[in-house]
Amino acid sequence: MKIKKEVTVAVIIGLLIGAVVVGGVLRAKSALQKIESSLNSTLKGESFKADTNSDPTSLFLTLETADNQITASNKITIAGRTLPKDMVAGIVINGENGDSIIVPDELGSFSQDISLVKGANTIHVTVYQDDGTKVDSTITVVYTTSEI
């Protein structure tokens, strides 16, 4: 009789562990689907915003780097979109550790790694055209060595 009790307890424990694993997998799958649908709706919104520019030569700046983010890295990539390089004089990225001057590619995309100082970093991105027209945007990134 003792062996049957042990087998029964082992089977019950196995079933409980199996149920917990299956529940976790289903919950993770559901969470991933929610994240994916949220990401897709966000991306569709950005595409729609970019397509509403009625004048393809009007200066604009869209930053892809998130504002108000916290990072444990002392560098961050500032990325975004603007007019193509033949329509823009340059892009100035001003951070706490100095300025970077870059030009976008043929499609208007740009990215630049910049160094961060500990604490809050205010980063100004300004796009200039040859005639002096400019558009700018500012983001804040917090660099911390504390555990996030």
PDB file of C-alpha atoms in Angstrom:
ATOM      1  CA  MET A   1       0.000   0.000   0.000  1.00  0.00           C
ATOM      2  CA  LYS A   2       2.930   2.314   0.716  1.00  0.00           C
ATOM      3  CA  ILE A   3       4.174   2.172  -2.889  1.00  0.00           C
ATOM      4  CA  LYS A   4       0.743   3.057  -4.254  1.00  0.00           C
ATOM      5  CA  LYS A   5       0.604   6.182  -2.057  1.00  0.00           C
ATOM      6  CA  GLU A   6       4.010   7.322  -3.286  1.00  0.00           C
ATOM      7  CA  VAL A   7       3.025   6.759  -6.901  1.00  0.00           C
ATOM      8  CA  THR A   8      -0.255   8.607  -6.384  1.00  0.00           C
ATOM      9  CA  VAL A   9       1.523  11.569  -4.736  1.00  0.00           C
ATOM     10  CA  ALA A  10       4.110  11.648  -7.554  1.00  0.00           C
ATOM     11  CA  VAL A  11       1.381  11.629 -10.208  1.00  0.00           C
ATOM     12  CA  ILE A  12      -0.523  14.431  -8.460  1.00  0.00           C
ATOM     13  CA  ILE A  13       2.643  16.534  -8.096  1.00  0.00           C
ATOM     14  CA  GLY A  14       3.456  15.902 -11.772  1.00  0.00           C
ATOM     15  CA  LEU A  15      -0.019  17.001 -12.827  1.00  0.00           C
ATOM     16  CA  LEU A  16       0.230  20.169 -10.722  1.00  0.00           C
ATOM     17  CA  ILE A  17       3.631  21.050 -12.176  1.00  0.00           C
ATOM     18  CA  GLY A  18       2.318  20.366 -15.688  1.00  0.00           C
ATOM     19  CA  ALA A  19      -0.716  22.589 -15.078  1.00  0.00           C
ATOM     20  CA  VAL A  20       1.500  25.423 -13.811  1.00  0.00           C
ATOM     21  CA  VAL A  21       3.795  25.145 -16.853  1.00  0.00           C
ATOM     22  CA  VAL A  22       0.872  25.087 -19.309  1.00  0.00           C
ATOM     23  CA  GLY A  23      -0.732  28.056 -17.534  1.00  0.00           C
ATOM     24  CA  GLY A  24       2.532  29.994 -17.712  1.00  0.00           C
ATOM     25  CA  VAL A  25       2.976  29.259 -21.413  1.00  0.00           C
ATOM     26  CA  LEU A  26      -0.588  30.343 -22.197  1.00  0.00           C
ATOM     27  CA  ARG A  27      -0.191  33.498 -20.149  1.00  0.00           C
ATOM     28  CA  ALA A  28       3.113  34.365 -21.849  1.00  0.00           C
ATOM     29  CA  LYS A  29       1.578  33.764 -25.285  1.00  0.00           C
ATOM     30  CA  SER A  30      -1.332  36.065 -24.448  1.00  0.00           C
ATOM     31  CA  ALA A  31       1.034  38.776 -23.181  1.00  0.00           C
ATOM     32  CA  LEU A  32       3.201  38.550 -26.312  1.00  0.00           C
ATOM     33  CA  GLN A  33       0.133  38.891 -28.540  1.00  0.00           C
ATOM     34  CA  LYS A  34      -0.927  42.028 -26.648  1.00  0.00           C
ATOM     35  CA  ILE A  35       2.559  43.515 -26.980  1.00  0.00           C
ATOM     36  CA  GLU A  36       2.689  42.658 -30.682  1.00  0.00           C
ATOM     37  CA  SER A  37      -0.713  44.218 -31.394  1.00  0.00           C
ATOM     38  CA  SER A  38       0.271  47.322 -29.422  1.00  0.00           C
ATOM     39  CA  LEU A  39       3.538  47.596 -31.356  1.00  0.00           C
ATOM     40  CA  ASN A  40       1.759  47.122 -34.686  1.00  0.00           C
ATOM     41  CA  SER A  41      -0.788  49.831 -33.883  1.00  0.00           C
ATOM     42  CA  THR A  42       2.028  52.180 -32.819  1.00  0.00           C
ATOM     43  CA  LEU A  43       3.958  51.544 -36.031  1.00  0.00           C
ATOM     44  CA  LYS A  44       0.831  52.049 -38.131  1.00  0.00           C
ATOM     45  CA  GLY A  45       0.248  55.357 -36.351  1.00  0.00           C
ATOM     46  CA  GLU A  46       3.788  56.529 -37.145  1.00  0.00           C
ATOM     47  CA  SER A  47       3.425  55.546 -40.804  1.00  0.00           C
ATOM     48  CA  PHE A  48       0.148  57.415 -41.014  1.00  0.00           C
ATOM     49  CA  LYS A  49       1.702  60.501 -39.436  1.00  0.00           C
ATOM     50  CA  ALA A  50       4.590  60.467 -41.892  1.00  0.00           C
ATOM     51  CA  ASP A  51       2.236  60.139 -44.876  1.00  0.00           C
ATOM     52  CA  THR A  52       0.112  63.148 -43.864  1.00  0.00           C
ATOM     53  CA  ASN A  53       2.911  65.573 -44.739  1.00  0.00           C
ATOM     54  CA  SER A  54       1.150  67.375 -47.611  1.00  0.00           C
ATOM     55  CA  ASP A  55       4.284  69.173 -48.783  1.00  0.00           C
ATOM     56  CA  PRO A  56       7.125  66.695 -49.319  1.00  0.00           C
ATOM     57  CA  THR A  57       9.678  69.524 -49.101  1.00  0.00           C
ATOM     58  CA  SER A  58       8.510  70.918 -45.745  1.00  0.00           C
ATOM     59  CA  LEU A  59      11.060  70.483 -43.046  1.00  0.00           C
ATOM     60  CA  PHE A  60      10.186  67.963 -40.338  1.00  0.00           C
ATOM     61  CA  LEU A  61      11.897  65.954 -37.626  1.00  0.00           C
ATOM     62  CA  THR A  62      10.692  62.657 -36.177  1.00  0.00           C
ATOM     63  CA  LEU A  63      12.810  61.150 -33.405  1.00  0.00           C
ATOM     64  CA  GLU A  64      12.686  57.391 -32.954  1.00  0.00           C
ATOM     65  CA  THR A  65      14.653  57.509 -29.696  1.00  0.00           C
ATOM     66  CA  ALA A  66      12.191  57.535 -26.804  1.00  0.00           C
ATOM     67  CA  ASP A  67      11.889  60.539 -24.523  1.00  0.00           C
ATOM     68  CA  ASN A  68      12.182  60.211 -20.728  1.00  0.00           C
ATOM     69  CA  GLN A  69      13.933  56.872 -20.796  1.00  0.00           C
ATOM     70  CA  ILE A  70      16.245  55.478 -18.140  1.00  0.00           C
ATOM     71  CA  THR A  71      19.331  53.535 -19.165  1.00  0.00           C
ATOM     72  CA  ALA A  72      22.243  51.786 -17.508  1.00  0.00           C
ATOM     73  CA  SER A  73      24.451  52.395 -20.569  1.00  0.00           C
ATOM     74  CA  ASN A  74      26.702  55.447 -20.871  1.00  0.00           C
ATOM     75  CA  LYS A  75      25.894  55.717 -24.596  1.00  0.00           C
ATOM     76  CA  ILE A  76      22.653  56.047 -26.509  1.00  0.00           C
ATOM     77  CA  THR A  77      21.814  56.056 -30.198  1.00  0.00           C
ATOM     78  CA  ILE A  78      19.817  59.076 -31.309  1.00  0.00           C
ATOM     79  CA  ALA A  79      17.858  58.049 -34.399  1.00  0.00           C
ATOM     80  CA  GLY A  80      15.162  59.652 -36.482  1.00  0.00           C
ATOM     81  CA  ARG A  81      13.908  60.827 -39.845  1.00  0.00           C
ATOM     82  CA  THR A  82      13.824  64.100 -41.717  1.00  0.00           C
ATOM     83  CA  LEU A  83      14.166  65.242 -45.318  1.00  0.00           C
ATOM     84  CA  PRO A  84      16.770  63.509 -47.516  1.00  0.00           C
ATOM     85  CA  LYS A  85      20.377  64.696 -47.395  1.00  0.00           C
ATOM     86  CA  ASP A  86      20.119  66.760 -50.599  1.00  0.00           C
ATOM     87  CA  MET A  87      17.389  68.901 -48.950  1.00  0.00           C
ATOM     88  CA  VAL A  88      19.054  69.346 -45.539  1.00  0.00           C
ATOM     89  CA  ALA A  89      22.216  71.279 -44.666  1.00  0.00           C
ATOM     90  CA  GLY A  90      22.866  69.267 -41.521  1.00  0.00           C
ATOM     91  CA  ILE A  91      21.653  67.903 -38.223  1.00  0.00           C
ATOM     92  CA  VAL A  92      23.119  69.079 -34.923  1.00  0.00           C
ATOM     93  CA  ILE A  93      22.757  66.788 -31.918  1.00  0.00           C
ATOM     94  CA  ASN A  94      23.621  68.665 -28.745  1.00  0.00           C
ATOM     95  CA  GLY A  95      24.131  66.552 -25.635  1.00  0.00           C
ATOM     96  CA  GLU A  96      25.704  67.052 -22.231  1.00  0.00           C
ATOM     97  CA  ASN A  97      29.094  65.865 -23.583  1.00  0.00           C
ATOM     98  CA  GLY A  98      29.205  68.071 -26.686  1.00  0.00           C
ATOM     99  CA  ASP A  99      27.781  68.398 -30.178  1.00  0.00           C
ATOM    100  CA  SER A 100      27.645  66.064 -33.159  1.00  0.00           C
ATOM    101  CA  ILE A 101      27.001  67.283 -36.683  1.00  0.00           C
ATOM    102  CA  ILE A 102      25.688  64.704 -39.131  1.00  0.00           C
ATOM    103  CA  VAL A 103      23.680  64.476 -42.361  1.00  0.00           C
ATOM    104  CA  PRO A 104      20.776  62.127 -43.073  1.00  0.00           C
ATOM    105  CA  ASP A 105      20.944  59.438 -45.734  1.00  0.00           C
ATOM    106  CA  GLU A 106      19.151  59.518 -49.102  1.00  0.00           C
ATOM    107  CA  LEU A 107      15.858  58.562 -47.422  1.00  0.00           C
ATOM    108  CA  GLY A 108      16.168  61.052 -44.561  1.00  0.00           C
ATOM    109  CA  SER A 109      17.102  58.539 -41.856  1.00  0.00           C
ATOM    110  CA  PHE A 110      19.870  59.302 -39.396  1.00  0.00           C
ATOM    111  CA  SER A 111      21.447  57.863 -36.267  1.00  0.00           C
ATOM    112  CA  GLN A 112      24.316  58.881 -34.042  1.00  0.00           C
ATOM    113  CA  ASP A 113      25.747  57.388 -30.853  1.00  0.00           C
ATOM    114  CA  ILE A 114      26.331  59.944 -28.120  1.00  0.00           C
ATOM    115  CA  SER A 115      27.900  59.673 -24.689  1.00  0.00           C
ATOM    116  CA  LEU A 116      25.839  60.325 -21.586  1.00  0.00           C
ATOM    117  CA  VAL A 117      26.779  61.791 -18.221  1.00  0.00           C
ATOM    118  CA  LYS A 118      25.409  60.325 -15.005  1.00  0.00           C
ATOM    119  CA  GLY A 119      21.976  61.696 -14.225  1.00  0.00           C
ATOM    120  CA  ALA A 120      19.594  63.536 -16.538  1.00  0.00           C
ATOM    121  CA  ASN A 121      20.826  64.256 -20.067  1.00  0.00           C
ATOM    122  CA  THR A 122      18.920  66.804 -22.143  1.00  0.00           C
ATOM    123  CA  ILE A 123      19.519  66.152 -25.824  1.00  0.00           C
ATOM    124  CA  HIS A 124      18.574  68.766 -28.442  1.00  0.00           C
ATOM    125  CA  VAL A 125      18.306  67.680 -32.081  1.00  0.00           C
ATOM    126  CA  THR A 126      18.070  70.432 -34.695  1.00  0.00           C
ATOM    127  CA  VAL A 127      17.730  70.014 -38.462  1.00  0.00           C
ATOM    128  CA  TYR A 128      18.860  72.939 -40.641  1.00  0.00           C
ATOM    129  CA  GLN A 129      18.190  73.742 -44.280  1.00  0.00           C
ATOM    130  CA  ASP A 130      20.474  75.914 -46.418  1.00  0.00           C
ATOM    131  CA  ASP A 131      18.106  78.897 -46.161  1.00  0.00           C
ATOM    132  CA  GLY A 132      18.350  78.891 -42.339  1.00  0.00           C
ATOM    133  CA  THR A 133      15.020  77.175 -41.743  1.00  0.00           C
ATOM    134  CA  LYS A 134      15.244  74.853 -38.796  1.00  0.00           C
ATOM    135  CA  VAL A 135      13.153  72.452 -36.759  1.00  0.00           C
ATOM    136  CA  ASP A 136      14.154  70.966 -33.441  1.00  0.00           C
ATOM    137  CA  SER A 137      13.141  68.482 -30.804  1.00  0.00           C
ATOM    138  CA  THR A 138      14.377  67.772 -27.294  1.00  0.00           C
ATOM    139  CA  ILE A 139      14.439  64.530 -25.339  1.00  0.00           C
ATOM    140  CA  THR A 140      15.659  63.625 -21.877  1.00  0.00           C
ATOM    141  CA  VAL A 141      17.559  60.435 -21.090  1.00  0.00           C
ATOM    142  CA  VAL A 142      18.603  59.477 -17.572  1.00  0.00           C
ATOM    143  CA  TYR A 143      21.839  57.499 -17.206  1.00  0.00           C
ATOM    144  CA  THR A 144      22.178  55.657 -13.925  1.00  0.00           C
ATOM    145  CA  THR A 145      24.588  53.073 -12.601  1.00  0.00           C
ATOM    146  CA  SER A 146      22.029  51.975 -10.026  1.00  0.00           C
ATOM    147  CA  GLU A 147      20.189  48.731 -10.614  1.00  0.00           C
ATOM    148  CA  ILE A 148      17.121  49.375 -12.758  1.00  0.00           C
TER     149      ILE A 148
END
